[in-house]
Short mmCIF file of C-alpha atoms in Angstrom, two decimals:
data_model
loop_
_atom_site.label_atom_id
_atom_site.label_comp_id
_atom_site.label_asym_id
_atom_site.label_seq_id
_atom_site.Cartn_x
_atom_site.Cartn_y
_atom_site.Cartn_z
CA ASP L 1 0.00 0.00 0.00
CA VAL L 2 1.03 3.57 -0.66
CA LYS L 3 2.09 5.40 2.42
CA VAL L 4 2.08 9.17 2.60
CA THR L 5 3.51 10.40 5.87
CA GLN L 6 3.14 13.90 7.22
CA SER L 7 5.66 14.68 9.91
CA SER L 8 3.32 16.38 12.37
CA ARG L 9 -0.31 15.71 13.28
CA TYR L 10 -0.72 18.94 15.24
CA LEU L 11 1.22 22.19 15.17
CA VAL L 12 0.72 25.46 17.00
CA LYS L 13 2.64 28.45 15.70
CA ARG L 14 2.64 32.16 16.32
CA THR L 15 1.76 34.83 13.78
CA GLY L 16 4.80 35.77 11.73
CA GLU L 17 6.69 32.52 12.27
CA LYS L 18 8.08 30.58 9.34
CA VAL L 19 6.45 27.16 9.26
CA PHE L 20 7.59 24.00 7.49
CA LEU L 21 5.19 21.13 6.82
CA GLU L 22 6.91 17.98 5.65
CA CYS L 23 5.53 15.12 3.58
CA VAL L 24 7.17 11.89 2.45
CA GLN L 25 5.77 9.15 0.19
CA ASP L 26 7.26 5.72 -0.22
CA MET L 27 5.92 4.59 -3.59
CA ASP L 28 8.13 6.48 -6.03
CA HIS L 29 5.21 8.62 -7.17
CA GLU L 30 5.95 11.44 -9.59
CA ASN L 31 3.15 13.75 -8.49
CA MET L 32 2.79 15.35 -5.08
CA PHE L 33 0.22 17.83 -3.84
CA TRP L 34 -0.57 20.09 -0.92
CA TYR L 35 -4.20 20.87 -0.06
CA ARG L 36 -5.87 22.66 2.78
CA GLN L 37 -9.23 21.55 4.10
CA ASP L 38 -11.62 23.95 5.78
CA PRO L 39 -15.25 23.49 6.91
CA GLY L 40 -17.65 24.49 4.17
CA LEU L 41 -14.88 24.99 1.63
CA GLY L 42 -13.72 21.44 1.04
CA LEU L 43 -10.29 20.64 -0.32
CA ARG L 44 -8.41 23.46 -2.02
CA LEU L 45 -5.17 22.94 -3.91
CA ILE L 46 -2.23 25.07 -2.77
CA TYR L 47 0.69 23.76 -4.83
CA PHE L 48 1.64 20.64 -6.70
CA SER L 49 4.71 19.12 -8.28
CA TYR L 50 5.12 16.76 -11.23
CA ASP L 51 8.79 16.07 -10.68
CA VAL L 52 11.80 16.90 -8.60
CA LYS L 53 12.50 20.63 -8.47
CA MET L 54 9.29 21.35 -10.36
CA LYS L 55 6.35 23.16 -8.82
CA GLU L 56 3.07 24.57 -10.01
CA LYS L 57 0.66 26.93 -8.30
CA GLY L 58 -2.72 25.59 -7.39
CA ASP L 59 -5.85 27.56 -6.64
CA ILE L 60 -4.69 29.30 -3.46
CA PRO L 61 -0.87 29.67 -3.49
CA GLU L 62 -0.71 33.08 -1.82
CA GLY L 63 1.28 33.03 1.41
CA TYR L 64 2.79 29.62 0.67
CA SER L 65 5.80 28.18 -1.10
CA VAL L 66 7.00 24.64 -1.67
CA SER L 67 10.18 22.68 -2.09
CA ARG L 68 10.80 19.37 -3.81
CA GLU L 69 14.49 18.52 -3.67
CA LYS L 70 13.92 14.76 -3.66
CA LYS L 71 11.26 12.72 -5.39
CA GLU L 72 9.83 11.32 -2.18
CA ARG L 73 9.65 14.57 -0.22
CA PHE L 74 7.45 17.61 -0.73
CA SER L 75 7.57 20.46 1.75
CA LEU L 76 5.06 23.24 2.26
CA ILE L 77 6.41 26.50 3.64
CA LEU L 78 4.46 29.30 5.24
CA GLU L 79 6.86 32.23 4.97
CA SER L 80 5.11 34.29 7.64
CA ALA L 81 2.23 32.47 9.26
CA SER L 82 -1.07 34.29 9.69
CA THR L 83 -4.20 33.37 11.58
CA ASN L 84 -6.14 32.77 8.34
CA GLN L 85 -3.74 29.94 7.62
CA THR L 86 -5.12 27.98 10.54
CA SER L 87 -6.37 24.85 8.80
CA MET L 88 -5.99 21.14 8.15
CA TYR L 89 -3.19 20.59 5.62
CA LEU L 90 -3.22 17.44 3.53
CA CYS L 91 -0.40 16.08 1.41
CA ALA L 92 -1.10 13.65 -1.41
CA SER L 93 0.77 11.77 -4.10
CA SER L 94 -0.15 9.99 -7.32
CA LEU L 95 1.63 7.81 -9.84
CA SER L 96 0.77 8.87 -13.34
CA GLY L 97 2.07 11.83 -15.26
CA GLU L 98 -1.40 13.30 -15.39
CA MET L 99 -3.75 14.22 -12.59
CA ASN L 100 -6.31 11.59 -13.66
CA SER L 101 -5.10 8.91 -11.34
CA PRO L 102 -6.07 8.40 -7.71
CA LEU L 103 -4.47 10.64 -5.14
CA HIS L 104 -3.24 8.97 -1.98
CA PHE L 105 -3.44 11.22 1.05
CA GLY L 106 -1.57 11.50 4.32
CA ASN L 107 -3.43 11.86 7.60
CA GLY L 108 -3.05 15.59 7.69
CA THR L 109 -1.42 18.25 9.82
CA ARG L 110 -3.75 20.44 11.83
CA LEU L 111 -2.06 23.82 12.07
CA THR L 112 -3.19 26.49 14.48
CA VAL L 113 -1.72 29.97 14.14
CA THR L 114 -2.22 32.18 17.17
CA GLY D 1 -12.94 15.82 16.91
CA GLU D 2 -12.56 16.72 13.27
CA SER D 3 -14.40 19.78 12.10
CA VAL D 4 -14.47 18.58 8.51
CA GLY D 5 -18.00 17.23 9.02
CA LEU D 6 -19.51 20.54 10.10
CA HIS D 7 -22.08 22.13 7.76
CA LEU D 8 -22.23 19.02 5.61
CA PRO D 9 -25.43 17.23 4.65
CA THR D 10 -25.90 13.98 6.55
CA LEU D 11 -27.22 10.63 5.42
CA SER D 12 -28.36 8.36 8.22
CA VAL D 13 -28.82 4.66 7.49
CA GLN D 14 -29.55 1.54 9.50
CA GLU D 15 -26.75 -0.97 9.87
CA GLY D 16 -27.20 -3.67 7.26
CA ASP D 17 -29.10 -1.47 4.82
CA ASN D 18 -27.69 -0.26 1.53
CA SER D 19 -26.47 3.33 1.30
CA ILE D 20 -26.59 5.57 -1.74
CA ILE D 21 -24.50 8.72 -1.71
CA ASN D 22 -25.03 11.15 -4.55
CA CYS D 23 -22.82 13.73 -6.18
CA ALA D 24 -23.68 16.25 -8.88
CA TYR D 25 -20.68 17.40 -10.84
CA SER D 26 -20.40 20.61 -12.74
CA ASN D 27 -18.20 20.16 -15.77
CA SER D 28 -19.50 18.20 -18.75
CA ALA D 29 -15.89 17.83 -19.93
CA SER D 30 -14.91 15.88 -16.80
CA ASP D 31 -13.77 12.41 -17.75
CA TYR D 32 -12.52 10.81 -14.56
CA PHE D 33 -14.22 10.57 -11.19
CA ILE D 34 -13.12 9.37 -7.77
CA TRP D 35 -14.89 8.64 -4.50
CA TYR D 36 -13.07 9.22 -1.22
CA LYS D 37 -13.90 8.32 2.37
CA GLN D 38 -12.60 10.39 5.25
CA GLU D 39 -12.84 9.10 8.79
CA SER D 40 -12.45 11.37 11.76
CA GLY D 41 -8.81 12.24 12.35
CA LYS D 42 -7.59 10.72 9.10
CA GLY D 43 -6.86 11.82 5.58
CA PRO D 44 -9.16 10.98 2.65
CA GLN D 45 -8.94 7.36 1.58
CA PHE D 46 -9.45 6.28 -2.04
CA ILE D 47 -12.52 4.03 -2.46
CA ILE D 48 -13.19 3.62 -6.16
CA ASP D 49 -12.84 5.48 -9.43
CA ILE D 50 -14.55 5.47 -12.82
CA ARG D 51 -13.73 6.89 -16.22
CA SER D 52 -16.26 8.51 -18.49
CA ASN D 53 -16.26 5.63 -20.96
CA MET D 54 -18.02 3.53 -18.31
CA ASP D 55 -21.33 3.95 -16.52
CA LYS D 56 -20.83 1.44 -13.72
CA ARG D 57 -17.94 -0.01 -11.79
CA GLN D 58 -17.98 -2.39 -8.86
CA GLY D 59 -15.60 -2.93 -6.00
CA GLN D 60 -15.84 -4.80 -2.77
CA ARG D 61 -19.26 -3.85 -1.33
CA VAL D 62 -19.22 -0.61 -3.32
CA THR D 63 -20.58 0.36 -6.73
CA VAL D 64 -20.12 3.64 -8.53
CA LEU D 65 -22.65 4.74 -11.13
CA LEU D 66 -22.04 7.52 -13.61
CA ASN D 67 -24.80 9.30 -15.53
CA LYS D 68 -23.13 11.72 -17.91
CA THR D 69 -26.43 12.95 -19.31
CA VAL D 70 -27.40 14.59 -16.04
CA LYS D 71 -23.84 14.91 -14.66
CA HIS D 72 -24.53 12.70 -11.70
CA LEU D 73 -22.34 10.29 -9.82
CA SER D 74 -23.43 7.95 -7.06
CA LEU D 75 -21.73 5.62 -4.62
CA GLN D 76 -23.65 2.61 -3.41
CA ILE D 77 -22.50 0.76 -0.31
CA ALA D 78 -24.01 -2.66 0.26
CA ALA D 79 -24.82 -3.90 3.76
CA THR D 80 -23.63 -0.75 5.48
CA GLN D 81 -21.52 -1.31 8.57
CA PRO D 82 -20.63 0.97 11.51
CA GLY D 83 -17.12 1.25 10.09
CA ASP D 84 -18.60 2.95 7.03
CA SER D 85 -19.48 6.02 9.10
CA ALA D 86 -17.40 8.83 7.63
CA VAL D 87 -17.47 11.81 5.31
CA TYR D 88 -17.66 10.83 1.66
CA PHE D 89 -16.80 13.10 -1.20
CA CYS D 90 -16.46 12.85 -4.92
CA ALA D 91 -13.84 14.39 -7.16
CA GLU D 92 -14.00 15.12 -10.88
CA PHE D 93 -11.07 15.49 -13.25
CA SER D 94 -11.23 17.64 -16.34
CA SER D 95 -8.61 18.56 -18.88
CA THR D 96 -9.02 21.54 -21.18
CA GLY D 97 -6.09 22.29 -23.44
CA ALA D 98 -3.02 22.63 -21.25
CA ASN D 99 -5.03 22.87 -18.05
CA SER D 100 -5.91 19.86 -15.94
CA LYS D 101 -7.94 20.17 -12.80
CA LEU D 102 -9.17 17.84 -10.08
CA THR D 103 -12.14 19.36 -8.25
CA PHE D 104 -13.43 17.97 -4.96
CA GLY D 105 -16.99 18.13 -3.72
CA LYS D 106 -17.63 19.33 -0.19
CA GLY D 107 -18.74 15.98 1.12
CA ILE D 108 -21.63 14.15 2.76
CA THR D 109 -21.54 12.65 6.22
CA LEU D 110 -22.73 9.04 6.41
CA SER D 111 -23.99 8.04 9.85
CA VAL D 112 -24.74 4.37 10.49
CA ARG D 113 -27.31 3.56 13.18
CA PRO D 114 -26.72 0.31 15.09
#
């Protein structure tokens, strides 16, 4: 089975801090994704990556950046955390070169910014 | 507990009955569809997918039906069990020119009565 591991289940950070969310997948998937999940808004795509060192903006990239130095690892960076970035963050990966293959999700990181 | 279930419609079924969860999708160009299950405290879990050249696909205890005419997708769960209690949401994939997009629905909470 595919395993997508997010390094933290819960994080509490202060406004203005730089925050790193880490994600690792163990199935040699090309594609990796970062979503945030909020009540009433569903899943919204922040950034994704089709390959090492490649990144593409999703629907809500503002206030975020990403890093993919190795195929198995995709990091989400909040340059200066704000309270409106309090959310559940979900990392996902998929095999194919296109997005029309199932995404496999991690268990999420619940981030609270105070 | 997870706040992902707040503000979502709820389907309540008796244990042992069949469940039908419906999803209306928006884009007639969508050609790939996925159902996910999300239990409290976990990330979304892939259940089953279907491509637009099919109208039915079966898995273990689950069936997905696709009606492209009315842009409707349904997930049927046979002999619903307490472990099926979760939030379920559909996702549609569309590709227009150079743009590909996977769009998630907001979800429905399935509650199984013992």
